[in-house]
PDB file of C-alpha atoms and ligand atoms in Angstrom:
ATOM      1  CA  MET A1335      28.639  91.338  36.980  1.00  0.00           C
ATOM      2  CA  ARG A1336      27.510  92.489  40.395  1.00  0.00           C
ATOM      3  CA  ILE A1337      26.109  89.330  42.449  1.00  0.00           C
ATOM      4  CA  VAL A1338      25.084  88.860  45.851  1.00  0.00           C
ATOM      5  CA  LEU A1339      25.268  85.473  47.330  1.00  0.00           C
ATOM      6  CA  LEU A1340      22.687  84.277  50.116  1.00  0.00           C
ATOM      7  CA  GLY A1341      22.522  81.716  52.408  1.00  0.00           C
ATOM      8  CA  PRO A1342      22.533  80.326  56.161  1.00  0.00           C
ATOM      9  CA  PRO A1343      25.545  79.826  58.318  1.00  0.00           C
ATOM     10  CA  GLY A1344      27.035  76.610  57.279  1.00  0.00           C
ATOM     11  CA  SER A1345      25.809  76.825  53.542  1.00  0.00           C
ATOM     12  CA  GLY A1346      28.667  76.865  51.735  1.00  0.00           C
ATOM     13  CA  LYS A1347      28.384  80.355  50.933  1.00  0.00           C
ATOM     14  CA  GLY A1348      32.165  81.775  51.600  1.00  0.00           C
ATOM     15  CA  THR A1349      33.769  78.175  49.805  1.00  0.00           C
ATOM     16  CA  GLN A1350      31.387  79.015  46.651  1.00  0.00           C
ATOM     17  CA  ALA A1351      31.556  82.522  46.578  1.00  0.00           C
ATOM     18  CA  ILE A1352      35.709  81.909  46.519  1.00  0.00           C
ATOM     19  CA  ARG A1353      35.170  79.405  43.559  1.00  0.00           C
ATOM     20  CA  LEU A1354      32.704  81.750  41.678  1.00  0.00           C
ATOM     21  CA  ALA A1355      35.251  84.400  42.167  1.00  0.00           C
ATOM     22  CA  GLN A1356      38.097  82.758  40.744  1.00  0.00           C
ATOM     23  CA  GLN A1357      36.029  81.216  37.855  1.00  0.00           C
ATOM     24  CA  LEU A1358      34.375  85.036  37.079  1.00  0.00           C
ATOM     25  CA  GLY A1359      37.665  86.877  37.603  1.00  0.00           C
ATOM     26  CA  ILE A1360      35.962  89.220  40.004  1.00  0.00           C
ATOM     27  CA  PRO A1361      36.690  89.842  43.714  1.00  0.00           C
ATOM     28  CA  GLN A1362      34.711  87.962  46.385  1.00  0.00           C
ATOM     29  CA  LEU A1363      33.912  90.349  49.066  1.00  0.00           C
ATOM     30  CA  SER A1364      33.109  88.745  52.282  1.00  0.00           C
ATOM     31  CA  THR A1365      31.943  91.021  55.348  1.00  0.00           C
ATOM     32  CA  GLY A1366      32.665  88.311  57.452  1.00  0.00           C
ATOM     33  CA  ASP A1367      36.307  88.213  56.719  1.00  0.00           C
ATOM     34  CA  MET A1368      36.851  91.894  56.696  1.00  0.00           C
ATOM     35  CA  LEU A1369      35.067  92.096  60.192  1.00  0.00           C
ATOM     36  CA  ARG A1370      37.453  89.450  61.378  1.00  0.00           C
ATOM     37  CA  ALA A1371      40.309  91.148  59.706  1.00  0.00           C
ATOM     38  CA  ALA A1372      39.412  94.354  61.736  1.00  0.00           C
ATOM     39  CA  VAL A1373      38.971  92.508  64.713  1.00  0.00           C
ATOM     40  CA  SER A1374      42.625  90.841  64.574  1.00  0.00           C
ATOM     41  CA  THR A1375      44.047  94.401  64.009  1.00  0.00           C
ATOM     42  CA  GLY A1376      42.099  95.901  66.248  1.00  0.00           C
ATOM     43  CA  THR A1377      40.843  98.612  64.529  1.00  0.00           C
ATOM     44  CA  SER A1378      37.947 100.806  65.574  1.00  0.00           C
ATOM     45  CA  VAL A1379      35.156  98.781  63.815  1.00  0.00           C
ATOM     46  CA  GLY A1380      37.060  95.785  64.920  1.00  0.00           C
ATOM     47  CA  ARG A1381      37.006  96.824  68.322  1.00  0.00           C
ATOM     48  CA  LYS A1382      33.069  97.775  67.901  1.00  0.00           C
ATOM     49  CA  ALA A1383      32.018  94.565  66.008  1.00  0.00           C
ATOM     50  CA  GLU A1384      34.181  92.129  68.169  1.00  0.00           C
ATOM     51  CA  ALA A1385      31.966  91.116  71.093  1.00  0.00           C
ATOM     52  CA  VAL A1386      28.525  90.843  69.020  1.00  0.00           C
ATOM     53  CA  MET A1387      30.266  88.711  66.549  1.00  0.00           C
ATOM     54  CA  GLU A1388      31.669  85.945  69.303  1.00  0.00           C
ATOM     55  CA  SER A1389      28.119  85.922  70.563  1.00  0.00           C
ATOM     56  CA  GLY A1390      26.878  85.189  66.556  1.00  0.00           C
ATOM     57  CA  GLY A1391      24.709  88.284  66.743  1.00  0.00           C
ATOM     58  CA  LEU A1392      24.980  90.561  63.815  1.00  0.00           C
ATOM     59  CA  VAL A1393      26.791  94.058  63.305  1.00  0.00           C
ATOM     60  CA  PRO A1394      25.252  97.350  63.154  1.00  0.00           C
ATOM     61  CA  ASP A1395      23.936  98.157  59.884  1.00  0.00           C
ATOM     62  CA  GLU A1396      25.960 101.281  59.640  1.00  0.00           C
ATOM     63  CA  LEU A1397      29.236  99.803  60.847  1.00  0.00           C
ATOM     64  CA  VAL A1398      29.191  96.811  57.735  1.00  0.00           C
ATOM     65  CA  VAL A1399      27.983  99.429  55.278  1.00  0.00           C
ATOM     66  CA  GLU A1400      30.424 101.611  56.123  1.00  0.00           C
ATOM     67  CA  VAL A1401      32.896  98.458  55.559  1.00  0.00           C
ATOM     68  CA  VAL A1402      31.223  97.614  52.147  1.00  0.00           C
ATOM     69  CA  ALA A1403      31.258 101.279  50.779  1.00  0.00           C
ATOM     70  CA  GLN A1404      34.972 101.295  50.917  1.00  0.00           C
ATOM     71  CA  CYS A1405      35.642  97.962  48.767  1.00  0.00           C
ATOM     72  CA  ILE A1406      32.672  97.966  46.339  1.00  0.00           C
ATOM     73  CA  LEU A1407      34.315 101.509  45.137  1.00  0.00           C
ATOM     74  CA  GLN A1408      37.737 100.314  44.681  1.00  0.00           C
ATOM     75  CA  PRO A1409      39.283  99.895  41.350  1.00  0.00           C
ATOM     76  CA  ASP A1410      39.381  96.059  41.584  1.00  0.00           C
ATOM     77  CA  ALA A1411      35.630  95.790  42.050  1.00  0.00           C
ATOM     78  CA  GLU A1412      35.038  98.023  38.706  1.00  0.00           C
ATOM     79  CA  ASN A1413      34.006  94.773  36.807  1.00  0.00           C
ATOM     80  CA  GLY A1414      32.386  93.527  39.551  1.00  0.00           C
ATOM     81  CA  PHE A1415      31.607  91.558  42.803  1.00  0.00           C
ATOM     82  CA  ILE A1416      30.526  88.792  44.539  1.00  0.00           C
ATOM     83  CA  LEU A1417      29.364  89.561  47.781  1.00  0.00           C
ATOM     84  CA  ASP A1418      29.312  86.878  50.631  1.00  0.00           C
ATOM     85  CA  GLY A1419      27.486  87.592  53.794  1.00  0.00           C
ATOM     86  CA  PHE A1420      26.478  90.776  52.697  1.00  0.00           C
ATOM     87  CA  PRO A1421      23.739  92.329  52.475  1.00  0.00           C
ATOM     88  CA  ARG A1422      22.074  90.576  55.847  1.00  0.00           C
ATOM     89  CA  THR A1423      19.352  92.784  56.282  1.00  0.00           C
ATOM     90  CA  VAL A1424      16.818  94.686  54.213  1.00  0.00           C
ATOM     91  CA  ALA A1425      18.197  97.876  55.343  1.00  0.00           C
ATOM     92  CA  GLN A1426      21.520  96.605  54.013  1.00  0.00           C
ATOM     93  CA  ALA A1427      19.963  95.696  51.231  1.00  0.00           C
ATOM     94  CA  ARG A1428      18.573  99.113  50.755  1.00  0.00           C
ATOM     95  CA  SER A1429      21.902 100.899  51.324  1.00  0.00           C
ATOM     96  CA  LEU A1430      23.982  98.860  48.796  1.00  0.00           C
ATOM     97  CA  GLU A1431      21.223  99.825  46.319  1.00  0.00           C
ATOM     98  CA  ASP A1432      21.841 103.649  47.125  1.00  0.00           C
ATOM     99  CA  LEU A1433      25.936 102.789  47.042  1.00  0.00           C
ATOM    100  CA  LEU A1434      25.406 101.457  43.600  1.00  0.00           C
ATOM    101  CA  LEU A1435      22.731 103.527  42.386  1.00  0.00           C
ATOM    102  CA  ALA A1436      25.067 106.926  43.055  1.00  0.00           C
ATOM    103  CA  LYS A1437      27.614 105.040  40.634  1.00  0.00           C
ATOM    104  CA  GLN A1438      24.511 104.122  38.184  1.00  0.00           C
ATOM    105  CA  LEU A1439      24.994 100.705  38.712  1.00  0.00           C
ATOM    106  CA  ASN A1440      23.176  97.633  39.727  1.00  0.00           C
ATOM    107  CA  LEU A1441      22.906  94.360  40.917  1.00  0.00           C
ATOM    108  CA  ASP A1442      22.786  91.744  38.320  1.00  0.00           C
ATOM    109  CA  CYS A1443      21.704  88.485  40.290  1.00  0.00           C
ATOM    110  CA  VAL A1444      21.151  87.416  43.896  1.00  0.00           C
ATOM    111  CA  LEU A1445      21.710  83.503  44.421  1.00  0.00           C
ATOM    112  CA  GLU A1446      20.322  81.865  47.115  1.00  0.00           C
ATOM    113  CA  LEU A1447      22.193  78.557  48.391  1.00  0.00           C
ATOM    114  CA  ARG A1448      19.153  76.707  50.182  1.00  0.00           C
ATOM    115  CA  VAL A1449      20.090  74.157  52.827  1.00  0.00           C
ATOM    116  CA  ASP A1450      17.813  72.284  55.363  1.00  0.00           C
ATOM    117  CA  GLU A1451      18.589  73.731  58.710  1.00  0.00           C
ATOM    118  CA  ASP A1452      19.235  70.650  60.579  1.00  0.00           C
ATOM    119  CA  VAL A1453      22.217  69.672  58.448  1.00  0.00           C
ATOM    120  CA  LEU A1454      23.706  73.325  59.706  1.00  0.00           C
ATOM    121  CA  LEU A1455      24.936  72.453  63.115  1.00  0.00           C
ATOM    122  CA  GLY A1456      26.467  69.495  61.918  1.00  0.00           C
ATOM    123  CA  ARG A1457      28.413  71.115  59.089  1.00  0.00           C
ATOM    124  CA  ILE A1458      29.654  74.201  61.123  1.00  0.00           C
ATOM    125  CA  LEU A1459      30.874  71.700  64.165  1.00  0.00           C
ATOM    126  CA  ASN A1460      32.450  69.617  61.445  1.00  0.00           C
ATOM    127  CA  ARG A1461      34.223  72.817  60.186  1.00  0.00           C
ATOM    128  CA  ALA A1462      35.465  73.664  63.530  1.00  0.00           C
ATOM    129  CA  ARG A1463      36.947  70.425  64.045  1.00  0.00           C
ATOM    130  CA  GLU A1464      38.669  69.951  60.993  1.00  0.00           C
ATOM    131  CA  ALA A1465      40.082  73.209  61.491  1.00  0.00           C
ATOM    132  CA  LYS A1466      41.413  72.413  64.703  1.00  0.00           C
ATOM    133  CA  ILE A1467      42.997  68.736  63.375  1.00  0.00           C
ATOM    134  CA  ASN A1468      44.688  70.927  60.608  1.00  0.00           C
ATOM    135  CA  ARG A1469      45.933  73.444  63.175  1.00  0.00           C
ATOM    136  CA  HIS A1470      44.040  76.761  61.482  1.00  0.00           C
ATOM    137  CA  ALA A1471      42.201  79.063  63.353  1.00  0.00           C
ATOM    138  CA  VAL A1472      38.687  78.162  64.960  1.00  0.00           C
ATOM    139  CA  ARG A1473      35.819  80.447  64.457  1.00  0.00           C
ATOM    140  CA  VAL A1474      35.203  81.858  67.408  1.00  0.00           C
ATOM    141  CA  ASP A1475      31.571  81.751  66.763  1.00  0.00           C
ATOM    142  CA  ASP A1476      31.993  77.966  65.659  1.00  0.00           C
ATOM    143  CA  THR A1477      30.170  76.804  68.502  1.00  0.00           C
ATOM    144  CA  GLU A1478      26.861  75.344  69.350  1.00  0.00           C
ATOM    145  CA  GLU A1479      25.803  78.387  71.620  1.00  0.00           C
ATOM    146  CA  ALA A1480      26.938  80.932  69.016  1.00  0.00           C
ATOM    147  CA  LEU A1481      25.271  78.852  66.105  1.00  0.00           C
ATOM    148  CA  LYS A1482      21.815  78.988  67.369  1.00  0.00           C
ATOM    149  CA  VAL A1483      22.199  83.074  67.975  1.00  0.00           C
ATOM    150  CA  ARG A1484      23.239  83.112  63.925  1.00  0.00           C
ATOM    151  CA  LEU A1485      20.652  80.565  62.901  1.00  0.00           C
ATOM    152  CA  GLN A1486      18.208  82.800  64.766  1.00  0.00           C
ATOM    153  CA  GLU A1487      19.434  85.952  63.310  1.00  0.00           C
ATOM    154  CA  TYR A1488      19.557  84.566  59.863  1.00  0.00           C
ATOM    155  CA  ARG A1489      15.886  83.467  60.114  1.00  0.00           C
ATOM    156  CA  ARG A1490      14.777  86.646  61.744  1.00  0.00           C
ATOM    157  CA  ARG A1491      16.589  89.088  59.881  1.00  0.00           C
ATOM    158  CA  THR A1492      18.298  87.722  56.380  1.00  0.00           C
ATOM    159  CA  GLU A1493      15.532  85.326  55.546  1.00  0.00           C
ATOM    160  CA  PRO A1494      13.234  88.196  54.472  1.00  0.00           C
ATOM    161  CA  LEU A1495      15.655  89.267  51.824  1.00  0.00           C
ATOM    162  CA  THR A1496      14.806  86.456  49.606  1.00  0.00           C
ATOM    163  CA  ASP A1497      11.208  87.785  49.331  1.00  0.00           C
ATOM    164  CA  TYR A1498      12.656  91.338  48.818  1.00  0.00           C
ATOM    165  CA  TYR A1499      14.899  90.181  45.740  1.00  0.00           C
ATOM    166  CA  ARG A1500      12.227  88.188  44.546  1.00  0.00           C
ATOM    167  CA  SER A1501       9.975  90.845  44.323  1.00  0.00           C
ATOM    168  CA  LYS A1502      12.576  92.478  42.308  1.00  0.00           C
ATOM    169  CA  GLY A1503      12.867  89.467  39.910  1.00  0.00           C
ATOM    170  CA  ILE A1504      16.667  89.012  40.237  1.00  0.00           C
ATOM    171  CA  LEU A1505      16.353  85.969  42.735  1.00  0.00           C
ATOM    172  CA  ARG A1506      18.086  82.367  42.052  1.00  0.00           C
ATOM    173  CA  SER A1507      17.661  79.471  44.394  1.00  0.00           C
ATOM    174  CA  VAL A1508      20.220  76.511  44.234  1.00  0.00           C
ATOM    175  CA  ASP A1509      20.075  73.526  46.197  1.00  0.00           C
ATOM    176  CA  GLY A1510      22.971  74.099  48.749  1.00  0.00           C
ATOM    177  CA  LEU A1511      22.910  70.199  49.754  1.00  0.00           C
ATOM    178  CA  GLN A1512      24.552  69.176  46.442  1.00  0.00           C
ATOM    179  CA  PRO A1513      28.019  67.741  46.148  1.00  0.00           C
ATOM    180  CA  ILE A1514      30.587  70.729  45.972  1.00  0.00           C
ATOM    181  CA  ASN A1515      30.993  70.810  42.274  1.00  0.00           C
ATOM    182  CA  ILE A1516      27.337  70.734  41.205  1.00  0.00           C
ATOM    183  CA  VAL A1517      26.451  73.584  43.475  1.00  0.00           C
ATOM    184  CA  ALA A1518      28.932  75.333  41.651  1.00  0.00           C
ATOM    185  CA  ALA A1519      28.084  74.474  38.326  1.00  0.00           C
ATOM    186  CA  SER A1520      24.420  75.284  39.253  1.00  0.00           C
ATOM    187  CA  LEU A1521      25.555  78.806  40.309  1.00  0.00           C
ATOM    188  CA  LEU A1522      27.194  79.313  37.329  1.00  0.00           C
ATOM    189  CA  GLU A1523      24.056  78.039  35.312  1.00  0.00           C
ATOM    190  CA  ALA A1524      21.847  80.230  37.295  1.00  0.00           C
ATOM    191  CA  ILE A1525      24.215  83.373  36.584  1.00  0.00           C
ATOM    192  CA  ALA A1526      24.135  82.402  32.727  1.00  0.00           C
ATOM    193  CA  ARG A1527      20.465  82.177  32.555  1.00  0.00           C
ATOM    194  CA  GLU A1528      20.316  85.814  34.417  1.00  0.00           C
ATOM    195  CA  LEU A1529      22.718  87.335  31.903  1.00  0.00           C
ATOM    196  CA  CYS A1530      20.820  85.412  28.884  1.00  0.00           C
ATOM    197  CA  VAL A1531      24.111  83.703  27.850  1.00  0.00           C
ATOM    198  CA  PRO A1532      24.405  80.210  26.731  1.00  0.00           C
ATOM    199  CA  LYS A1533      27.045  79.306  29.152  1.00  0.00           C
ATOM    200  CA  ILE A1534      29.630  80.797  31.253  1.00  0.00           C
ATOM    201  CA  GLN A1535      33.509  80.086  30.209  1.00  0.00           C
ATOM    202  CA  ALA A1536      34.780  79.380  33.620  1.00  0.00           C
ATOM    203  CA  ARG A1537      38.722  80.689  34.023  1.00  0.00           C
ATOM    204  CA  ALA A1538      40.685  77.713  34.606  1.00  0.00           C
TER     205      ALA A1538
HETATM  206  P1  AMP B2722      30.481  85.199  58.110  1.00  0.00           P
HETATM  207  O1  AMP B2722      31.769  85.093  57.968  1.00  0.00           O
HETATM  208  O2  AMP B2722      29.640  85.749  56.727  1.00  0.00           O
HETATM  209  O3  AMP B2722      29.670  83.433  58.725  1.00  0.00           O
HETATM  210  O4  AMP B2722      30.280  86.648  59.388  1.00  0.00           O
HETATM  211  C1  AMP B2722      30.509  86.286  60.404  1.00  0.00           C
HETATM  212  C2  AMP B2722      29.859  87.429  61.646  1.00  0.00           C
HETATM  213  O5  AMP B2722      30.052  88.588  61.051  1.00  0.00           O
HETATM  214  C3  AMP B2722      28.549  87.497  61.619  1.00  0.00           C
HETATM  215  O6  AMP B2722      27.703  86.597  62.555  1.00  0.00           O
HETATM  216  C4  AMP B2722      28.330  88.678  62.070  1.00  0.00           C
HETATM  217  O7  AMP B2722      28.154  88.715  63.245  1.00  0.00           O
HETATM  218  C5  AMP B2722      28.897  89.364  61.116  1.00  0.00           C
HETATM  219  N1  AMP B2722      28.812  90.027  60.187  1.00  0.00           N
HETATM  220  C6  AMP B2722      29.260  89.654  58.622  1.00  0.00           C
HETATM  221  N2  AMP B2722      28.589  89.987  57.713  1.00  0.00           N
HETATM  222  C7  AMP B2722      27.679  90.903  58.470  1.00  0.00           C
HETATM  223  C8  AMP B2722      26.401  91.750  58.062  1.00  0.00           C
HETATM  224  N3  AMP B2722      26.297  91.931  56.551  1.00  0.00           N
HETATM  225  N4  AMP B2722      25.780  92.412  58.855  1.00  0.00           N
HETATM  226  C9  AMP B2722      25.927  92.431  60.114  1.00  0.00           C
HETATM  227  N5  AMP B2722      27.187  91.246  60.745  1.00  0.00           N
HETATM  228  C10 AMP B2722      27.932  90.948  59.785  1.00  0.00           C
END
């Protein structure tokens, strides 16, 4: 099962991607996590990505595609994966198709979390506050300033992907403002509908 999870910053994409991955027994591939790891270990990708990530901008397509190409072709992704945070541009979506096509594979569905923009800032600032209280690392881009850029980038470069995937008939939208468990159940339902199975038995 090859799934893309789309949604603006603060929409709960990461939380839902982790849950879905556990329930479906396939890896969650988060480009944000991969890039943050690259920054903290100081790889050449990390050095190129660091400043733009801190500002809330998007890392150049070719850099992210390179990172994704390495992991979707790994043995642990053989039975599928959930892409969290990729693609974020139409060019990335096309590169993903090319990568999959080269292996005679395709995407099964694209799930979009719909959340009103005015709740996103509150959610992100809350996440930063909670991380601080729990002495977890606070993301450098969880600031009001960087969030503005992240939202602008989302609107300008990522939102067009919903039309792109809708026109391919594989987009399913879910209300991301519902409680976490309900969103998770709605996502599983959407996947089951897409795969034409009555229900997906989530793993314990
Ligand atoms: P995320 O953890 O998904 O919110 O991503 C954090 C940051 O990593 C983003 O604001 C971008 O700077 C960068 N990033 C993650 N995924 C991508 C992508 N697919 N394309 C470009 N930049 C990305």
